[in-house]
Amino acid sequence: MLNETHDPALRSWVASANSAGTDFPIQNLPFASFRRQGSDEAFRGGVAIGDQILDLAAVARTGMFSGDAGQAVQAGAQPRLNDLMAQGAPVWSALRLALSRALREGAAEQAALKDCLVPQAQAEYGVPARIGDYTDFYTSVHHATNIGRLFRPDNPLLPNYKWVPIGYHGRASSIGVSGQRFRRPVGQTMPPGATQPSFGPCKRLDIELELGIFVGTGNEPGDPVSMAQAEDHVFGICLLNDWSARDIQAWEYQPLGPFLSKNFATTISPWIVTLEALAPYRVAFERPADDPQPLPYLDSEANRRQGAFDIQLQVGLQTHRMREAGQGDASICRTSYRHAYWTVAQMVTHHTVNGCNLQPGDLFGSGTLSGPTLDQAGALIELTAGGKNPLQLPGGESRTFLEDGDSVVLRGWCEKPGAARIGFGECRGTVLPARA
Amino acid sequence: MLNETHDPALRSWVASANSAGTDFPIQNLPFASFRRQGSDEAFRGGVAIGDQILDLAAVARTGMFSGDAGQAVQAGAQPRLNDLMAQGAPVWSALRLALSRALREGAAEQAALKDCLVPQAQAEYGVPARIGDYTDFYTSVHHATNIGRLFRPDNPLLPNYKWVPIGYHGRASSIGVSGQRFRRPVGQTMPPGATQPSFGPCKRLDIELELGIFVGTGNEPGDPVSMAQAEDHVFGICLLNDWSARDIQAWEYQPLGPFLSKNFATTISPWIVTLEALAPYRVAFERPADDPQPLPYLDSEANRRQGAFDIQLQVGLQTHRMREAGQGDASICRTSYRHAYWTVAQMVTHHTVNGCNLQPGDLFGSGTLSGPTLDQAGALIELTAGGKNPLQLPGGESRTFLEDGDSVVLRGWCEKPGAARIGFGECRGTVLPARA
């Protein structure tokens, strides 16, 4: 549902929010947890506006908002956003409307709110919620087919794929926010032709371009969430890099799934873009005509009509040498979230159909969001055909898998005629050498 | 290391702690989180002694302990035991020694401590820690072989099994404490010979007899825990029932592992028995001579000599009709934890070898602890050969998988000549009908 907060003509008294290329115009208003860099301030919630952060703890101290919006600001002033996430869609919406009005050009609140701004350039970010459980899905049929072909050449797409939104539980403790630096993982691998495993640093360290979906309100054990209710339980979406050690994965993953190949680090963007902000970018969910239709519990007319999101996605790679030369990251993938085979609503409904309880702050990964063509693949193992076709980088370097010192940057944004461009900021992580 | 707290001649001034059959003599002293049943008291830590609970919040108020033991009591007075778990093995040990001395016959502390006792019969229990992440392992080679034969007849034990302590991440939100009642899960299954999946209540609801291992002190990201340090990171062990929907599992588990087939409910015992209490029951870890030796990172002389625990385990089943007739549960399995193929220390070391960070209160499941013979199998799917050979129950009923109203009770204890018998209490859960 579009409303006044989506009007592309809206301008903010925060001038940087009105520049053409910003990720954070007044139509976006995403949430993060932040404090001033290098300070010992408490983390608290903030809302991005242009190149500034509206500090929700400072806003709460003004007492300027009342009712649902006031409650939301109080909750958003906490170090993590779980309390805000628990309050539910009508409260998030009330806060969005109040902030949109207060940040507009000419708003009476400008005088009080300008003292609540912190420049993003001075901020450091925290993981925005206490993540109780992290679930990683597998919603791109293109990724499932590409990677299935490498792991199981005879049997790339398993028979359950088009019926079951495949997911598995991941590790919450090692989720970090953009800027995360982690050591190359060490572990067991079974080299081709070997008769016993080797032990040492991962040789096939990869990325996975994903979106992260933050659960807002939870559900009680035993109470499934229907497709009609599913999106009311979703607070918003961030970028997510599911770093993956492919050689460790190939040896460990049967029969119970990936474990040490994934749980050493997962990086998310600090900013969570709400579903309401994304409303102008809903698109039809395009299941091929000769594929089976979803079982009734996973189907709804609304999901078919506008279950998907047209979020543009890009992966950048910056080697140590590029960084030293002052060179930015090179784009290695461009795709859109619209190509996913299962929607956010289907993830929520499937996850709870057995009675599993979700809690505010739980995080879902979308799974690697590879699009239909090779340059739209969201992992190096796909982009390089399992390491056989290296990527050529500007400056003469090439990559099959990640090397020490490499940084990877995910970016996401939405744009189309007649709507304000909004973005996700970036999700950056850097590989450090393995422990000696 | 045995010390004075293990002396089998010790007697407590709490008379019930001296009865022959008690799970909770003064040599045990396990921890739980509890409050008085039906009250709105805060949960707090307690220590079992005979049929009583020593209320750590009440003990803290006496101010009777100082130093490490005093710090531990303060931490143990919190609603969940995470702070106590974070304090580390020397502190847990100091508390154990102080409590052992204060609860002995003739102790000067008797007068003050008797007011800190709450009868177990009046208590209700909480999940003892805020479980950040739950990892389920697969440490019984007998279970892996039995179940592998049912899911993959041609390929029962996968080639990685004897090299990799297989594990996967599970769901923390749906872990409940003994007494948990949960609805039969609903979901997708692919019946044999069908061309498209069915949807409805699980028809093959099973149990898994496991132990739960609570992490005490954590490790920083990127810092693996060696075999020599591993057990210092373990607070203690409880009973764990990993309820499993086998028909949902068979259809969903490839390629990323079990998900909805497991995450609807997991039940643990309220009491956590410390590794120090279990010290008299350490036994050699018996890897068959012609099996490969573990890679060096998973091997240590101490692990070979006494890496295992001889914990006796039993599963009881009580149907609705048995309960109505006032009949207790019938034993359907008896085994010992000594048959596991991978030890607790190996689980910790493997989990962290890639740099994954553990946190106080994290929980590991051991995996189903089936022993070498069929009557030692810890799951119905094994005990009934995949549902082909029903179990006969006293009173004339039979079972392949669980029916609505069935309760399952796990029990664990240790006994041998020359040491005090100690036990885990029980871990009970009940299946409710599926949601209409």
mmCIF file of C-alpha atoms in Angstrom, chain B residues 90-399:
data_model
loop_
_atom_site.group_PDB
_atom_site.id
_atom_site.type_symbol
_atom_site.label_atom_id
_atom_site.label_comp_id
_atom_site.label_asym_id
_atom_site.label_seq_id
_atom_site.Cartn_x
_atom_site.Cartn_y
_atom_site.Cartn_z
ATOM 1 C CA PRO B 90 37.900 -22.644 38.633
ATOM 2 C CA VAL B 91 34.882 -20.634 39.839
ATOM 3 C CA TRP B 92 32.425 -23.510 39.258
ATOM 4 C CA SER B 93 34.795 -25.712 41.187
ATOM 5 C CA ALA B 94 35.082 -23.269 44.086
ATOM 6 C CA LEU B 95 31.289 -23.107 44.321
ATOM 7 C CA ARG B 96 31.008 -26.883 44.250
ATOM 8 C CA LEU B 97 33.512 -27.232 47.072
ATOM 9 C CA ALA B 98 31.835 -24.547 49.176
ATOM 10 C CA LEU B 99 28.374 -26.086 48.677
ATOM 11 C CA SER B 100 29.670 -29.580 49.349
ATOM 12 C CA ARG B 101 31.169 -28.457 52.663
ATOM 13 C CA ALA B 102 28.139 -26.405 53.683
ATOM 14 C CA LEU B 103 25.658 -29.172 52.936
ATOM 15 C CA ARG B 104 27.560 -31.914 54.804
ATOM 16 C CA GLU B 105 26.317 -33.422 58.028
ATOM 17 C CA GLY B 106 27.537 -31.279 60.868
ATOM 18 C CA ALA B 107 28.192 -28.179 58.759
ATOM 19 C CA ALA B 108 27.926 -24.882 60.630
ATOM 20 C CA GLU B 109 26.012 -23.453 57.657
ATOM 21 C CA GLN B 110 23.041 -25.784 58.214
ATOM 22 C CA ALA B 111 21.065 -23.315 60.312
ATOM 23 C CA ALA B 112 21.267 -20.570 57.702
ATOM 24 C CA LEU B 113 20.948 -22.792 54.642
ATOM 25 C CA LYS B 114 17.915 -24.774 55.733
ATOM 26 C CA ASP B 115 15.842 -21.642 55.103
ATOM 27 C CA CYS B 116 17.173 -21.574 51.548
ATOM 28 C CA LEU B 117 15.619 -24.924 50.594
ATOM 29 C CA VAL B 118 12.578 -25.280 48.341
ATOM 30 C CA PRO B 119 11.060 -28.758 47.880
ATOM 31 C CA GLN B 120 11.420 -30.020 44.316
ATOM 32 C CA ALA B 121 7.784 -31.074 44.511
ATOM 33 C CA GLN B 122 6.819 -27.372 44.679
ATOM 34 C CA ALA B 123 9.078 -26.184 41.850
ATOM 35 C CA GLU B 124 8.616 -25.369 38.229
ATOM 36 C CA TYR B 125 11.653 -25.091 36.001
ATOM 37 C CA GLY B 126 12.806 -22.799 33.216
ATOM 38 C CA VAL B 127 15.225 -23.384 30.396
ATOM 39 C CA PRO B 128 18.421 -23.005 32.449
ATOM 40 C CA ALA B 129 20.248 -20.641 30.109
ATOM 41 C CA ARG B 130 19.536 -18.127 27.404
ATOM 42 C CA ILE B 131 20.669 -20.401 24.593
ATOM 43 C CA GLY B 132 22.352 -18.264 21.956
ATOM 44 C CA ASP B 133 23.021 -21.087 19.535
ATOM 45 C CA TYR B 134 22.081 -24.750 19.574
ATOM 46 C CA THR B 135 24.180 -27.249 17.638
ATOM 47 C CA ASP B 136 23.153 -30.855 17.204
ATOM 48 C CA PHE B 137 25.915 -33.399 16.635
ATOM 49 C CA TYR B 138 25.692 -36.972 15.359
ATOM 50 C CA THR B 139 28.199 -38.755 17.558
ATOM 51 C CA SER B 140 26.827 -42.305 17.635
ATOM 52 C CA VAL B 141 28.198 -44.389 14.799
ATOM 53 C CA HIS B 142 25.513 -46.970 15.567
ATOM 54 C CA HIS B 143 22.731 -44.415 15.077
ATOM 55 C CA ALA B 144 24.387 -42.999 11.960
ATOM 56 C CA THR B 145 24.608 -46.499 10.505
ATOM 57 C CA ASN B 146 21.091 -47.555 11.511
ATOM 58 C CA ILE B 147 19.395 -44.428 10.229
ATOM 59 C CA GLY B 148 21.650 -44.148 7.199
ATOM 60 C CA ARG B 149 20.504 -47.630 6.191
ATOM 61 C CA LEU B 150 16.871 -46.470 6.268
ATOM 62 C CA PHE B 151 17.409 -43.180 4.396
ATOM 63 C CA ARG B 152 20.141 -44.440 2.024
ATOM 64 C CA PRO B 153 20.126 -48.266 1.903
ATOM 65 C CA ASP B 154 23.084 -48.420 -0.506
ATOM 66 C CA ASN B 155 25.194 -45.971 1.397
ATOM 67 C CA PRO B 156 24.454 -46.108 5.134
ATOM 68 C CA LEU B 157 27.624 -44.650 6.686
ATOM 69 C CA LEU B 158 29.015 -41.812 4.628
ATOM 70 C CA PRO B 159 32.790 -41.633 4.042
ATOM 71 C CA ASN B 160 33.220 -38.504 6.186
ATOM 72 C CA TYR B 161 31.710 -40.029 9.335
ATOM 73 C CA LYS B 162 34.872 -41.450 10.896
ATOM 74 C CA TRP B 163 36.846 -38.258 10.185
ATOM 75 C CA VAL B 164 34.409 -35.434 10.900
ATOM 76 C CA PRO B 165 32.339 -35.030 14.088
ATOM 77 C CA ILE B 166 29.263 -34.241 11.997
ATOM 78 C CA GLY B 167 27.063 -31.499 13.380
ATOM 79 C CA TYR B 168 24.531 -28.943 12.207
ATOM 80 C CA HIS B 169 22.804 -25.930 13.676
ATOM 81 C CA GLY B 170 19.416 -26.416 15.312
ATOM 82 C CA ARG B 171 16.663 -24.173 16.596
ATOM 83 C CA ALA B 172 17.086 -22.441 19.958
ATOM 84 C CA SER B 173 13.632 -20.810 20.217
ATOM 85 C CA SER B 174 11.709 -24.069 20.503
ATOM 86 C CA ILE B 175 13.848 -25.665 23.216
ATOM 87 C CA GLY B 176 11.710 -26.297 26.278
ATOM 88 C CA VAL B 177 12.298 -27.839 29.639
ATOM 89 C CA SER B 178 10.961 -31.161 30.944
ATOM 90 C CA GLY B 179 7.172 -31.054 30.992
ATOM 91 C CA GLN B 180 7.051 -29.504 27.522
ATOM 92 C CA ARG B 181 3.836 -30.275 25.657
ATOM 93 C CA PHE B 182 3.777 -29.555 21.939
ATOM 94 C CA ARG B 183 1.427 -30.017 19.035
ATOM 95 C CA ARG B 184 2.147 -32.720 16.501
ATOM 96 C CA PRO B 185 3.835 -30.890 13.637
ATOM 97 C CA VAL B 186 2.150 -30.401 10.287
ATOM 98 C CA GLY B 187 4.022 -30.286 7.013
ATOM 99 C CA GLN B 188 4.932 -31.593 3.609
ATOM 100 C CA THR B 189 5.777 -35.219 3.012
ATOM 101 C CA MET B 190 6.304 -37.289 -0.130
ATOM 102 C CA PRO B 191 4.554 -40.624 0.354
ATOM 103 C CA PRO B 192 6.237 -43.624 -1.291
ATOM 104 C CA GLY B 193 5.231 -43.845 -4.951
ATOM 105 C CA ALA B 194 3.480 -40.457 -4.970
ATOM 106 C CA THR B 195 4.234 -37.916 -7.694
ATOM 107 C CA GLN B 196 3.494 -34.864 -5.607
ATOM 108 C CA PRO B 197 3.788 -34.111 -1.911
ATOM 109 C CA SER B 198 1.019 -34.387 0.661
ATOM 110 C CA PHE B 199 0.300 -31.887 3.389
ATOM 111 C CA GLY B 200 -0.916 -32.752 6.865
ATOM 112 C CA PRO B 201 0.017 -33.893 10.354
ATOM 113 C CA CYS B 202 3.260 -35.841 10.695
ATOM 114 C CA LYS B 203 2.663 -39.618 10.584
ATOM 115 C CA ARG B 204 6.108 -40.691 11.753
ATOM 116 C CA LEU B 205 6.779 -38.696 14.903
ATOM 117 C CA ASP B 206 9.870 -39.936 16.677
ATOM 118 C CA ILE B 207 12.178 -39.264 19.597
ATOM 119 C CA GLU B 208 15.933 -39.000 19.789
ATOM 120 C CA LEU B 209 17.647 -39.916 23.036
ATOM 121 C CA GLU B 210 20.473 -37.425 23.416
ATOM 122 C CA LEU B 211 22.530 -35.637 25.978
ATOM 123 C CA GLY B 212 22.767 -31.852 25.938
ATOM 124 C CA ILE B 213 26.124 -30.207 26.594
ATOM 125 C CA PHE B 214 26.050 -26.641 27.919
ATOM 126 C CA VAL B 215 28.949 -24.411 26.945
ATOM 127 C CA GLY B 216 30.404 -22.457 29.860
ATOM 128 C CA THR B 217 33.094 -19.989 28.886
ATOM 129 C CA GLY B 218 33.121 -19.002 25.243
ATOM 130 C CA ASN B 219 35.909 -18.221 22.795
ATOM 131 C CA GLU B 220 36.599 -15.163 20.687
ATOM 132 C CA PRO B 221 35.916 -15.260 16.931
ATOM 133 C CA GLY B 222 38.978 -16.626 15.169
ATOM 134 C CA ASP B 223 40.403 -18.319 18.295
ATOM 135 C CA PRO B 224 39.946 -22.078 18.149
ATOM 136 C CA VAL B 225 39.818 -24.167 21.328
ATOM 137 C CA SER B 226 42.365 -26.985 21.468
ATOM 138 C CA MET B 227 41.635 -30.474 22.772
ATOM 139 C CA ALA B 228 43.686 -29.646 25.885
ATOM 140 C CA GLN B 229 41.426 -26.672 26.712
ATOM 141 C CA ALA B 230 38.136 -28.033 25.412
ATOM 142 C CA GLU B 231 36.561 -29.357 28.603
ATOM 143 C CA ASP B 232 37.318 -26.131 30.473
ATOM 144 C CA HIS B 233 34.705 -24.576 28.188
ATOM 145 C CA VAL B 234 31.982 -27.057 29.200
ATOM 146 C CA PHE B 235 29.664 -26.255 32.089
ATOM 147 C CA GLY B 236 27.786 -29.525 32.234
ATOM 148 C CA ILE B 237 25.473 -32.090 30.728
ATOM 149 C CA CYS B 238 21.691 -32.569 30.682
ATOM 150 C CA LEU B 239 19.234 -34.930 29.008
ATOM 151 C CA LEU B 240 17.847 -33.899 25.602
ATOM 152 C CA ASN B 241 15.037 -35.253 23.452
ATOM 153 C CA ASP B 242 15.365 -34.175 19.839
ATOM 154 C CA TRP B 243 11.802 -34.856 18.677
ATOM 155 C CA SER B 244 11.854 -35.675 14.971
ATOM 156 C CA ALA B 245 9.214 -35.845 12.241
ATOM 157 C CA ARG B 246 10.682 -38.586 10.078
ATOM 158 C CA ASP B 247 8.307 -38.247 7.130
ATOM 159 C CA ILE B 248 8.913 -34.486 6.928
ATOM 160 C CA GLN B 249 12.658 -35.078 7.355
ATOM 161 C CA ALA B 250 12.903 -37.586 4.510
ATOM 162 C CA TRP B 251 11.377 -35.120 2.051
ATOM 163 C CA GLU B 252 13.066 -31.888 3.161
ATOM 164 C CA TYR B 253 16.571 -32.843 4.269
ATOM 165 C CA GLN B 254 18.464 -32.746 0.991
ATOM 166 C CA PRO B 255 20.720 -30.930 0.337
ATOM 167 C CA LEU B 256 20.914 -28.655 3.414
ATOM 168 C CA GLY B 257 19.887 -30.940 6.280
ATOM 169 C CA PRO B 258 16.922 -31.286 8.668
ATOM 170 C CA PHE B 259 14.814 -28.182 9.293
ATOM 171 C CA LEU B 260 11.069 -28.307 10.022
ATOM 172 C CA SER B 261 11.393 -31.972 10.929
ATOM 173 C CA LYS B 262 13.303 -30.956 14.059
ATOM 174 C CA ASN B 263 12.639 -27.345 14.970
ATOM 175 C CA PHE B 264 9.096 -27.596 16.355
ATOM 176 C CA ALA B 265 10.286 -28.762 19.808
ATOM 177 C CA THR B 266 13.360 -29.975 21.683
ATOM 178 C CA THR B 267 13.062 -30.928 25.344
ATOM 179 C CA ILE B 268 15.852 -30.812 27.915
ATOM 180 C CA SER B 269 16.016 -31.840 31.548
ATOM 181 C CA PRO B 270 16.020 -28.970 34.036
ATOM 182 C CA TRP B 271 19.156 -30.221 35.788
ATOM 183 C CA ILE B 272 22.656 -29.709 34.418
ATOM 184 C CA VAL B 273 25.201 -32.084 35.919
ATOM 185 C CA THR B 274 28.677 -30.569 35.949
ATOM 186 C CA LEU B 275 31.689 -32.268 34.418
ATOM 187 C CA GLU B 276 33.268 -32.213 37.862
ATOM 188 C CA ALA B 277 30.386 -34.255 39.295
ATOM 189 C CA LEU B 278 30.822 -36.724 36.435
ATOM 190 C CA ALA B 279 34.566 -37.139 37.025
ATOM 191 C CA PRO B 280 34.286 -40.584 38.673
ATOM 192 C CA TYR B 281 32.530 -41.880 35.573
ATOM 193 C CA ARG B 282 35.120 -41.052 32.936
ATOM 194 C CA VAL B 283 36.102 -44.004 30.784
ATOM 195 C CA ALA B 284 38.412 -44.685 27.886
ATOM 196 C CA PHE B 285 37.211 -43.716 24.450
ATOM 197 C CA GLU B 286 37.067 -46.939 22.508
ATOM 198 C CA ARG B 287 37.639 -46.368 18.789
ATOM 199 C CA PRO B 288 37.809 -49.695 16.959
ATOM 200 C CA ALA B 289 41.397 -50.642 16.139
ATOM 201 C CA ASP B 290 40.894 -50.782 12.389
ATOM 202 C CA ASP B 291 39.160 -47.415 12.185
ATOM 203 C CA PRO B 292 41.189 -44.369 11.099
ATOM 204 C CA GLN B 293 42.686 -42.415 13.978
ATOM 205 C CA PRO B 294 41.356 -38.876 14.412
ATOM 206 C CA LEU B 295 43.312 -36.090 12.750
ATOM 207 C CA PRO B 296 45.816 -34.553 15.208
ATOM 208 C CA TYR B 297 43.618 -31.546 16.016
ATOM 209 C CA LEU B 298 40.948 -33.941 17.318
ATOM 210 C CA ASP B 299 43.278 -36.238 19.204
ATOM 211 C CA SER B 300 44.866 -36.197 22.642
ATOM 212 C CA GLU B 301 46.180 -38.784 25.017
ATOM 213 C CA ALA B 302 43.732 -37.625 27.702
ATOM 214 C CA ASN B 303 40.859 -38.001 25.276
ATOM 215 C CA ARG B 304 41.840 -41.561 24.439
ATOM 216 C CA ARG B 305 42.380 -42.454 28.090
ATOM 217 C CA GLN B 306 39.234 -40.911 29.573
ATOM 218 C CA GLY B 307 37.425 -38.864 26.951
ATOM 219 C CA ALA B 308 34.150 -40.745 27.340
ATOM 220 C CA PHE B 309 31.496 -40.806 30.075
ATOM 221 C CA ASP B 310 29.732 -43.916 31.282
ATOM 222 C CA ILE B 311 26.298 -42.352 31.680
ATOM 223 C CA GLN B 312 23.476 -44.909 31.801
ATOM 224 C CA LEU B 313 20.497 -43.885 29.694
ATOM 225 C CA GLN B 314 16.949 -45.066 29.496
ATOM 226 C CA VAL B 315 13.852 -44.115 27.495
ATOM 227 C CA GLY B 316 10.348 -44.630 28.894
ATOM 228 C CA LEU B 317 7.099 -44.387 26.940
ATOM 229 C CA GLN B 318 3.738 -43.774 28.578
ATOM 230 C CA THR B 319 0.656 -43.741 26.395
ATOM 231 C CA HIS B 320 -2.490 -41.799 27.208
ATOM 232 C CA ARG B 321 -4.216 -45.060 28.148
ATOM 233 C CA MET B 322 -1.340 -46.069 30.438
ATOM 234 C CA ARG B 323 -1.497 -42.674 32.129
ATOM 235 C CA GLU B 324 -5.252 -42.945 32.609
ATOM 236 C CA ALA B 325 -4.760 -46.399 34.129
ATOM 237 C CA GLY B 326 -2.235 -45.008 36.606
ATOM 238 C CA GLN B 327 0.521 -47.006 34.948
ATOM 239 C CA GLY B 328 4.042 -45.602 34.724
ATOM 240 C CA ASP B 329 6.109 -45.452 31.588
ATOM 241 C CA ALA B 330 7.490 -48.597 29.982
ATOM 242 C CA SER B 331 11.188 -48.818 29.196
ATOM 243 C CA ILE B 332 11.851 -49.056 25.466
ATOM 244 C CA CYS B 333 15.623 -48.513 25.411
ATOM 245 C CA ARG B 334 18.649 -48.872 27.697
ATOM 246 C CA THR B 335 22.112 -47.796 26.683
ATOM 247 C CA SER B 336 25.187 -45.825 27.814
ATOM 248 C CA TYR B 337 26.854 -42.684 26.560
ATOM 249 C CA ARG B 338 30.151 -44.603 26.527
ATOM 250 C CA HIS B 339 29.326 -45.937 23.050
ATOM 251 C CA ALA B 340 29.576 -42.516 21.372
ATOM 252 C CA TYR B 341 32.133 -42.254 18.584
ATOM 253 C CA TRP B 342 33.120 -38.626 19.210
ATOM 254 C CA THR B 343 33.675 -37.108 22.660
ATOM 255 C CA VAL B 344 32.547 -33.837 24.243
ATOM 256 C CA ALA B 345 36.069 -32.449 23.891
ATOM 257 C CA GLN B 346 36.120 -33.337 20.201
ATOM 258 C CA MET B 347 32.782 -31.562 19.697
ATOM 259 C CA VAL B 348 34.121 -28.340 21.243
ATOM 260 C CA THR B 349 37.396 -28.456 19.336
ATOM 261 C CA HIS B 350 35.829 -29.305 16.008
ATOM 262 C CA HIS B 351 33.148 -26.630 16.398
ATOM 263 C CA THR B 352 35.760 -23.920 16.932
ATOM 264 C CA VAL B 353 38.580 -25.085 14.657
ATOM 265 C CA ASN B 354 37.366 -22.754 11.901
ATOM 266 C CA GLY B 355 37.229 -19.799 14.288
ATOM 267 C CA CYS B 356 33.530 -20.110 15.138
ATOM 268 C CA ASN B 357 32.850 -18.411 18.470
ATOM 269 C CA LEU B 358 30.978 -20.208 21.227
ATOM 270 C CA GLN B 359 29.177 -18.230 23.929
ATOM 271 C CA PRO B 360 28.174 -19.058 27.512
ATOM 272 C CA GLY B 361 24.863 -20.914 27.433
ATOM 273 C CA ASP B 362 25.256 -22.369 23.956
ATOM 274 C CA LEU B 363 23.929 -25.901 23.808
ATOM 275 C CA PHE B 364 25.188 -28.942 21.920
ATOM 276 C CA GLY B 365 23.122 -32.069 21.376
ATOM 277 C CA SER B 366 25.148 -35.261 21.311
ATOM 278 C CA GLY B 367 23.045 -36.790 18.554
ATOM 279 C CA THR B 368 20.982 -39.918 19.147
ATOM 280 C CA LEU B 369 22.929 -42.155 21.491
ATOM 281 C CA SER B 370 22.165 -45.575 20.075
ATOM 282 C CA GLY B 371 24.367 -48.346 21.392
ATOM 283 C CA PRO B 372 25.677 -51.297 19.419
ATOM 284 C CA THR B 373 22.641 -53.579 19.818
ATOM 285 C CA LEU B 374 19.075 -53.027 18.664
ATOM 286 C CA ASP B 375 17.568 -52.664 22.176
ATOM 287 C CA GLN B 376 20.089 -49.875 22.756
ATOM 288 C CA ALA B 377 18.741 -47.755 19.901
ATOM 289 C CA GLY B 378 17.655 -44.261 20.942
ATOM 290 C CA ALA B 379 14.956 -43.626 18.327
ATOM 291 C CA LEU B 380 11.735 -45.405 17.336
ATOM 292 C CA ILE B 381 12.761 -45.472 13.697
ATOM 293 C CA GLU B 382 15.628 -47.750 14.726
ATOM 294 C CA LEU B 383 13.775 -49.697 17.422
ATOM 295 C CA THR B 384 10.951 -50.553 14.995
ATOM 296 C CA ALA B 385 13.107 -50.968 11.866
ATOM 297 C CA GLY B 386 11.533 -47.975 10.157
ATOM 298 C CA GLY B 387 8.044 -48.756 11.460
ATOM 299 C CA LYS B 388 8.012 -52.381 10.310
ATOM 300 C CA ASN B 389 8.300 -54.045 13.744
ATOM 301 C CA PRO B 390 5.959 -52.413 16.272
ATOM 302 C CA LEU B 391 7.011 -52.248 19.917
ATOM 303 C CA GLN B 392 4.685 -54.136 22.239
ATOM 304 C CA LEU B 393 3.762 -52.196 25.355
ATOM 305 C CA PRO B 394 2.447 -53.527 28.682
ATOM 306 C CA GLY B 395 -1.343 -53.370 28.630
ATOM 307 C CA GLY B 396 -1.553 -54.592 25.053
ATOM 308 C CA GLU B 397 -0.862 -51.440 23.100
ATOM 309 C CA SER B 398 1.849 -51.229 20.471
ATOM 310 C CA ARG B 399 3.723 -48.393 18.804
#
